[in-house]
Amino acid sequence: MNASPPQPDRFRPSRSVLAIDRFMTRFIKVGGIGIIAAVLGMLVFIAAKVLPLFSGAELEPAATKETDSGSPPLALGIDEWGELPFVVSSDGVFRFYDGKGVTEKSVPLGGDGQATVVAASYDAVAGFAMLALSSGEALPVEVKYERPLGDDGQVGAVQVQIDAGEPIDLGLGTATVDLLAFSESEEARLIAATALDSGDAVLKVHRYTRKRSLLGEGKLTLSASDDLSHLLDGAPRHLLVNGKGDSVIIGTGSGEILYLFASGDDDFEIRQRFRPFPEAGLARADYLLGDSSLSLASTDGENRIYSLFRPGGEGQRVFGETKILPDLPSAATSFARSHRNRSFLLAAGDTLSLRHATSGDIRWEGGIEVEPNFLAISKKHDRIAALARGGDLLLLDLDDPHPEAGMRAFFGKIWYEDAPAPSYSWQSTGGSDEFEPKLSLIPLIHGTLKGTFYAMLFAFPVALLAAIYTSQFLHPDLKAVVKPVMEIMASLPSVVLGFLGALWLAPRIETHTVSIALVVVFVPLSAFLLGWGWSRLPRRKAERGTK
């Protein structure tokens, strides 16, 4: 029989097949390029969100105002929005500066108009100022800022009201107040004042408590007046009190710091005495947000952070050196702390330095137009007020949304407040505004690697044995179904599977955790025991079970 002649047309694809092939070639090419572009776009988006975490702060001059009132300034404050700063002068006048000019608000000083303000302190968190008068009294003044809504629903201009309370006798007699410090909270008030009486240093501390009732806020009542003069070795140069009203910090002229603490209603006692700068004097001593850390600056320009912690994790909390920050060009002359984080400002001459105590980084440093004698940071951490010795008030716009971030915060070992030693810690949120974020990525990286290792420890032998069984022993009909399904599962991203498991699978098995765990253990064990028992049966009985 003769073979039929070859028919090449039977191997020639039809036009429809060629058209589909061309379409799929272009479609796959476009799809591949689109996937690459999408991945690159995701990388660009992530980089745009991540890179600002490693950038520093930016300061821009906003306005300069003349504040020459004829009276020496004693304190500086600024509102939450940074629009209405004020200066307290020795004449007892609060001068508020806005775009329209100056608004003066006076408080009654008493003494037939002869009393003057000799010292002042302002707490922006509590919204209170405390004025020390030449009459030996202290005058509490509440500064109320608000921004009312207009009839059209728009936010109006910042308004302020000041209310002076009853004068408080500081118990200093005829001595003039040198230093004044106070703290104001919903539960308590603590006032500390120092003076020189016949050449001897005097320290008086007054503690007030407020008992609340079902009818609302209670009245402050004096709980104790303590004369701590016997604890002083010389004239104090720096005086601080904490927000809880249970401790007093005193910096002496010799550069030594005394930490006085009162447990409950007990008298104050010296809990700690230390010298932060053995070779220099103490230029500044200031509390940071939370009143658990001190920013200390020396007369040589050194800057160190001392925080409260329990040495060895036991005993009483005492101050210890936790950070050494870069030096200033000269001794610090003024300070301001942030009310949102551990950032703080130090000024030395016309050099202004914005620093972060947790990471120990300098966020911004440079020269400004004035030499600040007083500094203030708004509650929103976006406006700085600097009052010069000559009277000029400089306002600066601050842009520093992530001061707690950075390479050192993410990958370095940080000594956090109340911690006995530096550590890698992750705790991004807390229960109070004073919480210190802990943003080390090392615990997250370590946990990811550890979880991956243990997952692979169990998954690798199971997957390998399943692959060998499927390849060599599984029935061809079942293999034709199982193999494609496994390949499809391998192509799905693990993130997608985890997302489906968290949203769909986890709610269905959360009430059957014990039974599922027993299934994972007993099903393989039962199969093993069944196979072992089957192999021990007589051959005739074993073959009968397969028919």
Coordinates of C-alpha atoms in Angstrom, one line a residue:
M1 CA 0.0 0.0 0.0
N2 CA 1.4 3.4 -1.0
A3 CA 1.8 6.0 1.7
S4 CA -0.4 9.1 1.4
P5 CA 1.5 12.2 0.4
P6 CA 2.4 14.7 3.2
Q7 CA -0.2 17.4 3.9
P8 CA 1.6 20.4 5.4
D9 CA -1.6 22.4 5.8
R10 CA -2.8 20.1 8.6
F11 CA 0.1 21.5 10.8
R12 CA -0.6 25.1 9.9
P13 CA -2.5 26.9 12.7
S14 CA -5.7 28.7 11.8
R15 CA -6.0 32.5 11.8
S16 CA -8.0 32.5 15.0
V17 CA -5.2 30.6 16.8
L18 CA -2.6 33.0 15.5
A19 CA -4.7 36.0 16.5
I20 CA -5.2 34.6 20.0
D21 CA -1.5 33.9 20.3
R22 CA -0.6 37.4 19.3
F23 CA -3.1 38.9 21.7
M24 CA -1.9 36.7 24.6
T25 CA 1.7 37.6 23.8
R26 CA 1.0 41.3 24.1
F27 CA -1.4 40.8 27.0
I28 CA 1.2 38.9 29.0
K29 CA 3.9 41.5 28.2
V30 CA 1.6 44.4 29.2
G31 CA 0.6 42.5 32.3
G32 CA 4.2 41.8 33.3
I33 CA 5.2 45.4 32.8
G34 CA 2.1 46.5 34.8
I35 CA 3.1 44.2 37.7
I36 CA 6.6 45.6 37.7
A37 CA 5.3 49.2 37.6
A38 CA 2.9 48.4 40.4
V39 CA 5.7 47.0 42.6
L40 CA 7.9 49.9 41.8
G41 CA 5.0 52.3 42.7
M42 CA 4.5 50.5 46.0
L43 CA 8.2 50.9 46.7
V44 CA 8.1 54.6 45.9
F45 CA 5.0 55.1 48.1
I46 CA 6.6 53.2 51.0
A47 CA 9.8 55.2 50.6
A48 CA 7.8 58.5 50.6
K49 CA 6.3 57.5 54.0
V50 CA 9.4 56.0 55.6
L51 CA 12.1 58.5 54.6
P52 CA 10.6 61.4 56.6
L53 CA 11.2 59.3 59.7
F54 CA 14.9 59.7 59.3
S55 CA 14.9 63.5 58.6
G56 CA 15.5 66.2 61.1
A57 CA 13.4 69.2 62.1
E58 CA 12.9 72.4 60.2
L59 CA 12.6 75.9 61.7
E60 CA 11.4 78.9 59.9
P61 CA 11.1 82.5 61.3
A62 CA 7.4 83.4 61.5
A63 CA 7.3 86.9 63.1
T64 CA 9.2 89.3 65.3
K65 CA 7.4 91.5 67.9
E66 CA 8.6 94.4 70.1
T67 CA 8.0 93.8 73.8
D68 CA 9.7 96.7 75.5
S69 CA 7.4 97.4 78.4
G70 CA 9.7 99.1 80.7
S71 CA 9.5 96.2 83.2
P72 CA 11.9 93.2 83.3
P73 CA 10.3 90.0 81.8
L74 CA 10.0 87.1 84.2
A75 CA 8.2 84.4 82.3
L76 CA 7.1 83.5 78.8
G77 CA 4.1 81.4 77.6
I78 CA 2.4 80.5 74.4
D79 CA -1.0 79.0 73.6
E80 CA -1.7 75.6 72.1
W81 CA -2.0 77.1 68.5
G82 CA 1.1 79.3 68.8
E83 CA -0.8 82.5 67.9
L84 CA -1.0 84.4 71.2
P85 CA 2.2 84.3 73.2
F86 CA 2.5 86.3 76.4
V87 CA 5.1 87.8 78.6
V88 CA 4.8 88.3 82.4
S89 CA 6.7 91.3 83.7
S90 CA 7.6 92.5 87.2
D91 CA 4.7 95.0 87.2
G92 CA 2.3 92.0 87.2
V93 CA 1.0 92.6 83.7
F94 CA 0.4 89.8 81.3
R95 CA 1.1 91.1 77.8
F96 CA -0.4 89.1 74.9
Y97 CA 1.0 89.6 71.4
D98 CA -0.9 88.8 68.2
G99 CA -1.1 90.1 64.7
K100 CA -3.1 93.2 65.8
G101 CA -0.7 94.4 68.6
V102 CA -0.5 94.0 72.3
T103 CA -3.3 93.2 74.8
E104 CA -2.5 93.9 78.4
K105 CA -4.2 92.1 81.3
S106 CA -3.2 93.0 84.8
V107 CA -3.6 91.1 88.0
P108 CA -4.0 92.6 91.5
L109 CA -0.7 92.5 93.4
G110 CA -2.0 94.0 96.6
G111 CA 0.2 95.9 99.1
D112 CA -1.5 99.2 98.1
G113 CA 0.2 99.1 94.7
Q114 CA 3.7 98.8 96.2
A115 CA 4.1 95.1 95.6
T116 CA 6.0 93.8 92.6
V117 CA 6.6 90.5 91.0
V118 CA 10.1 89.2 91.8
A119 CA 9.8 85.7 90.3
A120 CA 7.4 83.9 88.0
S121 CA 6.8 80.4 86.7
Y122 CA 4.3 79.1 84.1
D123 CA 3.1 75.6 83.6
A124 CA 1.5 75.3 80.1
V125 CA 0.1 71.8 80.8
A126 CA -1.9 73.0 83.9
G127 CA -2.6 76.4 82.4
F128 CA -1.4 78.2 85.6
A129 CA 1.2 80.8 86.3
M130 CA 2.6 81.4 89.8
L131 CA 3.9 84.8 90.7
A132 CA 6.2 85.5 93.7
L133 CA 5.5 88.9 95.1
S134 CA 7.8 91.2 97.0
S135 CA 5.4 91.0 99.9
G136 CA 6.4 87.4 100.5
E137 CA 3.3 86.0 98.9
A138 CA 2.6 83.8 95.9
L139 CA -0.2 84.6 93.5
P140 CA -1.7 81.8 91.4
V141 CA -3.1 82.9 88.1
E142 CA -5.1 80.7 85.7
V143 CA -4.5 81.4 82.0
K144 CA -7.5 80.1 80.0
Y145 CA -7.0 79.9 76.3
E146 CA -10.0 79.0 74.0
R147 CA -10.9 79.2 70.3
P148 CA -14.6 79.5 70.0
L149 CA -16.7 78.6 67.0
G150 CA -18.5 81.4 65.1
D151 CA -22.1 81.4 64.0
D152 CA -21.0 80.2 60.6
G153 CA -19.3 77.2 62.1
Q154 CA -15.8 78.5 61.4
V155 CA -13.1 78.5 64.1
G156 CA -12.5 82.0 65.5
A157 CA -9.5 83.8 66.8
V158 CA -7.7 82.6 69.9
Q159 CA -9.1 84.3 73.1
V160 CA -7.7 84.4 76.6
Q161 CA -8.9 85.1 80.1
I162 CA -6.8 85.3 83.2
D163 CA -8.1 84.7 86.7
A164 CA -6.0 85.5 89.8
G165 CA -6.6 83.4 92.9
E166 CA -6.1 84.2 96.6
P167 CA -2.5 85.2 97.6
I168 CA -0.6 82.5 99.4
D169 CA 1.8 83.3 102.3
L170 CA 5.1 81.6 101.5
G171 CA 6.3 81.9 105.1
L172 CA 9.6 83.6 104.2
G173 CA 9.0 86.7 106.4
T174 CA 10.6 89.8 105.0
A175 CA 13.1 87.8 102.8
T176 CA 12.8 88.3 99.1
V177 CA 12.1 85.2 97.0
D178 CA 15.0 84.1 94.8
L179 CA 13.6 81.0 93.2
L180 CA 10.0 79.8 92.7
A181 CA 8.7 76.5 91.5
F182 CA 5.3 74.9 91.5
S183 CA 3.2 72.1 90.1
E184 CA -0.6 72.1 89.6
S185 CA -2.7 69.0 89.0
E186 CA -6.3 67.9 89.5
E187 CA -5.4 66.3 92.8
A188 CA -2.7 68.5 94.3
R189 CA -0.6 71.6 94.2
L190 CA 3.0 72.0 95.4
I191 CA 4.8 75.3 95.8
A192 CA 8.5 75.6 96.7
A193 CA 10.4 78.9 97.2
T194 CA 13.9 79.9 98.3
A195 CA 15.2 83.1 99.8
L196 CA 18.2 84.5 101.6
D197 CA 17.4 85.5 105.2
S198 CA 20.4 87.3 106.9
G199 CA 22.8 85.4 104.6
D200 CA 21.2 82.0 105.3
A201 CA 19.4 80.0 102.6
V202 CA 15.7 79.3 103.3
L203 CA 13.6 76.7 101.6
K204 CA 9.8 76.5 102.2
V205 CA 7.5 73.9 100.6
H206 CA 3.7 74.1 100.7
R207 CA 1.6 71.1 99.8
Y208 CA -2.1 71.3 98.9
T209 CA -4.6 68.6 98.2
R210 CA -8.0 68.6 96.5
K211 CA -10.7 66.2 97.7
R212 CA -13.3 65.5 95.1
S213 CA -16.9 64.9 95.8
L214 CA -20.0 63.8 93.9
L215 CA -20.9 67.5 93.3
G216 CA -17.7 68.1 91.3
E217 CA -14.3 69.5 91.8
G218 CA -13.3 70.2 95.4
K219 CA -11.4 73.1 97.0
L220 CA -7.7 73.0 97.5
T221 CA -6.7 72.8 101.2
L222 CA -3.3 73.1 102.7
S223 CA -2.0 69.7 103.9
A224 CA 1.5 70.6 104.9
S225 CA 4.0 73.4 105.1
D226 CA 7.6 72.2 105.4
D227 CA 10.7 74.2 106.3
L228 CA 13.5 72.3 104.5
S229 CA 16.2 74.9 105.2
H230 CA 18.2 72.4 107.3
L231 CA 18.7 70.2 104.3
L232 CA 20.6 72.9 102.3
D233 CA 24.4 73.3 102.3
G234 CA 24.4 76.6 100.5
A235 CA 22.3 79.0 98.4
P236 CA 20.2 77.1 95.8
R237 CA 20.7 78.1 92.2
H238 CA 18.0 75.9 90.6
L239 CA 14.7 74.7 92.0
L240 CA 12.2 72.2 90.5
V241 CA 9.1 70.3 91.7
N242 CA 7.5 67.4 90.0
G243 CA 3.9 67.1 88.8
K244 CA 2.9 64.5 91.5
G245 CA 3.9 66.9 94.2
D246 CA 6.1 64.5 96.1
S247 CA 9.7 65.6 95.2
V248 CA 11.9 68.7 95.0
I249 CA 15.1 69.1 93.0
I250 CA 17.7 71.6 94.2
G251 CA 20.8 72.6 92.3
T252 CA 23.4 74.3 94.4
G253 CA 26.1 76.8 93.4
S254 CA 28.8 74.0 93.8
G255 CA 27.2 72.0 91.0
E256 CA 25.6 69.4 93.3
I257 CA 22.0 68.2 92.9
L258 CA 19.8 67.3 95.9
Y259 CA 16.8 65.0 95.3
L260 CA 14.3 65.5 98.1
F261 CA 11.4 63.0 98.3
A262 CA 8.3 62.7 100.5
S263 CA 6.4 59.4 100.9
G264 CA 2.7 60.1 101.5
D265 CA 2.3 62.8 104.2
D266 CA 5.8 62.2 105.6
D267 CA 8.4 65.0 105.6
F268 CA 10.8 65.5 102.8
E269 CA 14.2 63.8 103.1
I270 CA 17.3 63.7 100.9
R271 CA 16.9 60.5 98.9
Q272 CA 19.9 61.2 96.6
R273 CA 22.8 63.6 96.3
F274 CA 25.0 63.6 93.2
R275 CA 27.2 65.8 91.1
P276 CA 26.5 65.4 87.3
F277 CA 29.6 67.5 86.1
P278 CA 32.6 66.8 88.2
E279 CA 34.8 69.3 86.3
A280 CA 32.2 72.1 85.8
G281 CA 29.4 74.0 87.4
L282 CA 25.7 73.6 86.8
A283 CA 24.2 76.0 84.3
R284 CA 20.7 74.5 83.8
A285 CA 18.5 71.9 85.5
D286 CA 15.1 71.3 84.0
Y287 CA 12.4 68.6 84.0
L288 CA 11.4 66.9 80.7
L289 CA 7.9 65.8 79.9
G290 CA 6.6 63.3 82.5
D291 CA 8.9 64.7 85.3
S292 CA 11.0 61.5 85.3
S293 CA 14.0 62.8 83.5
L294 CA 16.3 65.8 84.0
S295 CA 18.1 67.8 81.3
L296 CA 21.3 69.0 82.9
A297 CA 23.6 71.5 81.3
S298 CA 27.0 72.6 82.6
T299 CA 28.9 75.9 82.5
D300 CA 31.2 74.3 79.8
G301 CA 28.3 73.6 77.5
E302 CA 27.9 69.9 78.3
N303 CA 24.4 68.4 78.2
R304 CA 23.4 65.1 79.9
I305 CA 20.1 63.4 80.7
Y306 CA 19.5 61.9 84.1
S307 CA 16.5 59.6 84.5
L308 CA 14.7 57.9 87.4
F309 CA 15.2 54.1 87.6
R310 CA 15.8 51.3 90.1
P311 CA 19.5 50.2 89.9
G312 CA 19.5 46.5 89.3
G313 CA 15.7 46.5 89.0
E314 CA 15.2 46.8 92.8
G315 CA 15.0 49.3 95.5
Q316 CA 14.1 53.0 95.3
R317 CA 14.0 55.0 92.2
V318 CA 17.0 57.4 91.9
F319 CA 18.5 59.5 89.2
G320 CA 21.2 58.1 87.0
E321 CA 23.0 59.2 83.8
T322 CA 21.3 57.7 80.8
K323 CA 22.4 60.0 77.9
I324 CA 25.3 62.2 76.9
L325 CA 24.3 64.6 74.2
P326 CA 26.7 66.7 72.0
D327 CA 28.1 69.9 73.7
L328 CA 26.7 73.4 73.2
P329 CA 29.1 76.1 72.1
S330 CA 28.8 77.7 75.6
A331 CA 26.7 77.5 78.8
A332 CA 23.0 77.1 78.2
T333 CA 21.0 80.2 79.2
S334 CA 17.4 79.2 78.6
F335 CA 15.3 76.0 78.2
A336 CA 11.9 74.9 77.1
R337 CA 10.4 71.4 77.0
S338 CA 7.9 69.9 74.6
H339 CA 4.4 69.0 75.9
R340 CA 4.1 66.1 73.4
N341 CA 7.3 64.2 73.6
R342 CA 10.8 64.2 75.1
S343 CA 12.1 67.0 72.8
F344 CA 13.5 70.1 74.5
L345 CA 15.2 73.4 73.5
L346 CA 18.4 74.8 74.8
A347 CA 19.8 78.2 73.9
A348 CA 23.4 79.3 74.3
G349 CA 23.9 82.8 73.1
D350 CA 22.3 83.1 69.7
T351 CA 22.6 79.3 69.1
L352 CA 19.3 77.4 69.4
S353 CA 19.4 73.6 69.7
L354 CA 16.3 71.3 69.5
R355 CA 17.1 67.9 71.0
H356 CA 15.4 64.6 71.8
A357 CA 16.2 63.0 75.1
T358 CA 15.1 59.4 74.3
S359 CA 17.2 59.0 71.2
G360 CA 19.9 61.5 72.2
D361 CA 19.7 63.1 68.7
I362 CA 20.0 66.8 67.8
R363 CA 16.9 67.5 65.7
W364 CA 18.0 71.0 64.7
E365 CA 20.7 73.4 65.7
G366 CA 21.7 76.8 64.4
G367 CA 21.9 80.5 64.9
I368 CA 18.8 82.7 65.3
E369 CA 18.2 86.5 65.2
V370 CA 18.1 86.9 69.0
E371 CA 19.8 85.7 72.1
P372 CA 16.9 84.0 74.0
N373 CA 16.4 84.7 77.7
F374 CA 13.2 82.7 77.7
L375 CA 11.9 79.9 75.5
A376 CA 8.5 78.3 75.0
I377 CA 7.1 75.5 72.8
S378 CA 3.4 75.3 71.9
K379 CA 1.4 72.2 72.9
K380 CA 1.0 71.2 69.3
H381 CA 4.8 71.2 68.9
D382 CA 4.7 73.4 65.9
R383 CA 5.6 76.9 67.2
I384 CA 8.5 78.2 69.2
A385 CA 8.6 81.5 71.1
A386 CA 12.0 83.1 72.0
L387 CA 12.2 86.2 74.1
A388 CA 15.4 88.1 73.8
R389 CA 17.3 89.9 76.5
G390 CA 16.6 93.2 74.7
G391 CA 12.9 92.6 74.6
D392 CA 12.3 91.3 71.0
L393 CA 9.9 88.3 70.8
L394 CA 10.8 85.9 67.9
L395 CA 8.3 83.3 66.7
L396 CA 9.5 80.3 64.8
D397 CA 7.5 77.7 62.9
L398 CA 8.6 74.2 63.8
D399 CA 8.1 71.2 61.6
D400 CA 9.2 68.0 63.4
P401 CA 6.4 65.4 63.1
H402 CA 8.6 62.4 64.1
P403 CA 11.2 63.4 66.7
E404 CA 11.2 60.0 68.4
A405 CA 12.2 58.2 65.2
G406 CA 15.7 57.8 63.6
M407 CA 18.4 55.2 63.0
R408 CA 19.4 55.2 66.7
A409 CA 15.8 54.8 67.9
F410 CA 15.1 51.9 65.4
F411 CA 18.3 50.0 65.6
G412 CA 20.2 51.2 68.7
K413 CA 20.1 50.1 72.3
I414 CA 18.3 52.9 74.2
W415 CA 18.2 53.5 77.9
Y416 CA 14.6 54.3 78.6
E417 CA 13.1 55.9 81.7
D418 CA 12.6 53.5 84.6
A419 CA 14.7 50.9 82.9
P420 CA 17.8 49.6 84.8
A421 CA 19.9 49.4 81.7
P422 CA 19.8 50.1 77.9
S423 CA 17.7 47.7 75.9
Y424 CA 16.1 46.9 72.6
S425 CA 12.4 47.5 73.3
W426 CA 9.2 47.9 71.2
Q427 CA 6.2 49.6 72.8
S428 CA 4.8 52.2 70.4
T429 CA 1.8 53.3 72.5
G430 CA 0.9 53.8 76.1
G431 CA -1.9 54.9 78.4
S432 CA -0.8 58.5 79.1
D433 CA 0.5 61.6 77.2
E434 CA 3.8 61.3 79.1
F435 CA 4.4 57.8 77.7
E436 CA 7.9 57.4 76.2
P437 CA 7.6 55.5 72.8
K438 CA 10.0 52.6 72.4
L439 CA 10.5 52.0 68.7
S440 CA 13.4 49.5 68.4
L441 CA 12.9 47.2 65.4
I442 CA 15.3 44.7 66.8
P443 CA 12.6 42.8 68.8
L444 CA 10.4 42.7 65.7
I445 CA 13.2 41.4 63.5
H446 CA 14.2 38.8 66.1
G447 CA 10.6 37.7 66.5
T448 CA 10.2 37.4 62.7
L449 CA 13.3 35.3 62.3
K450 CA 12.4 33.1 65.3
G451 CA 8.9 32.6 64.1
T452 CA 10.2 31.7 60.6
F453 CA 12.7 29.3 62.0
Y454 CA 10.1 27.4 64.1
A455 CA 7.6 27.4 61.2
M456 CA 10.2 26.0 58.9
L457 CA 11.3 23.4 61.5
F458 CA 7.8 21.9 61.4
A459 CA 6.8 22.8 57.8
F460 CA 9.9 21.6 56.0
P461 CA 9.7 17.9 56.9
V462 CA 6.0 17.8 56.4
A463 CA 6.2 19.5 53.0
L464 CA 9.1 17.3 51.8
L465 CA 7.5 14.1 52.9
A466 CA 4.2 15.1 51.3
A467 CA 6.0 16.0 48.0
I468 CA 7.8 12.6 48.0
Y469 CA 4.5 10.7 48.7
T470 CA 2.7 12.7 46.0
S471 CA 5.4 12.1 43.4
Q472 CA 6.1 8.4 44.1
F473 CA 3.2 6.7 45.8
L474 CA -0.1 8.7 45.1
H475 CA -2.5 7.1 42.7
P476 CA -2.2 8.8 39.2
D477 CA -5.9 9.9 39.2
L478 CA -5.6 11.6 42.6
K479 CA -2.2 12.9 41.7
A480 CA -3.7 14.7 38.7
V481 CA -5.9 16.7 41.0
V482 CA -3.5 17.2 44.0
K483 CA -0.5 18.3 42.1
P484 CA -2.1 21.3 40.3
V485 CA -3.8 22.4 43.5
M486 CA -0.5 22.4 45.4
E487 CA 1.2 24.4 42.6
I488 CA -1.6 27.0 42.7
M489 CA -1.4 27.2 46.4
A490 CA 2.4 27.8 46.1
S491 CA 1.7 30.7 43.8
L492 CA -0.5 32.5 46.3
P493 CA 1.3 35.0 48.5
S494 CA 1.5 34.0 52.1
V495 CA 0.2 37.4 53.2
V496 CA -3.0 36.7 51.3
L497 CA -3.3 33.3 52.9
G498 CA -2.7 34.8 56.3
F499 CA -5.3 37.5 55.7
L500 CA -7.9 34.9 54.7
G501 CA -6.9 32.8 57.7
A502 CA -7.3 35.7 60.1
L503 CA -10.6 36.9 58.7
W504 CA -12.3 33.7 57.7
L505 CA -10.6 30.7 59.3
A506 CA -9.7 32.0 62.8
P507 CA -13.3 32.9 63.8
R508 CA -14.5 29.4 62.9
I509 CA -11.9 27.5 64.9
E510 CA -11.4 29.8 67.9
T511 CA -14.1 27.9 69.9
H512 CA -12.6 24.5 68.9
T513 CA -9.0 25.1 69.6
V514 CA -8.5 22.1 71.8
S515 CA -10.3 19.6 69.5
I516 CA -8.3 20.8 66.5
A517 CA -5.1 20.5 68.4
L518 CA -6.0 17.0 69.4
V519 CA -6.9 16.2 65.7
V520 CA -3.5 17.4 64.6
V521 CA -1.9 15.0 67.1
F522 CA -4.2 12.0 67.1
V523 CA -5.0 11.6 63.4
P524 CA -1.3 11.0 62.3
L525 CA -0.8 8.9 65.4
S526 CA -4.0 6.8 64.6
A527 CA -2.8 6.4 61.0
F528 CA 0.6 5.2 62.2
L529 CA -0.9 2.7 64.7
L530 CA -3.3 1.5 62.1
G531 CA -0.6 0.9 59.6
W532 CA 1.6 -0.8 62.2
G533 CA -1.2 -3.1 63.2
W534 CA -2.2 -3.8 59.6
S535 CA 1.4 -4.9 58.9
R536 CA 1.2 -7.4 61.8
L537 CA -2.0 -9.2 60.5
P538 CA -1.7 -12.6 58.7
R539 CA -1.4 -12.2 55.0
R540 CA -4.7 -13.8 54.2
K541 CA -6.6 -11.5 56.5
A542 CA -4.8 -8.4 55.3
E543 CA -5.5 -9.3 51.6
R544 CA -9.1 -10.0 52.5
G545 CA -9.5 -6.4 53.8
T546 CA -8.3 -5.0 50.5
K547 CA -10.9 -6.9 48.3

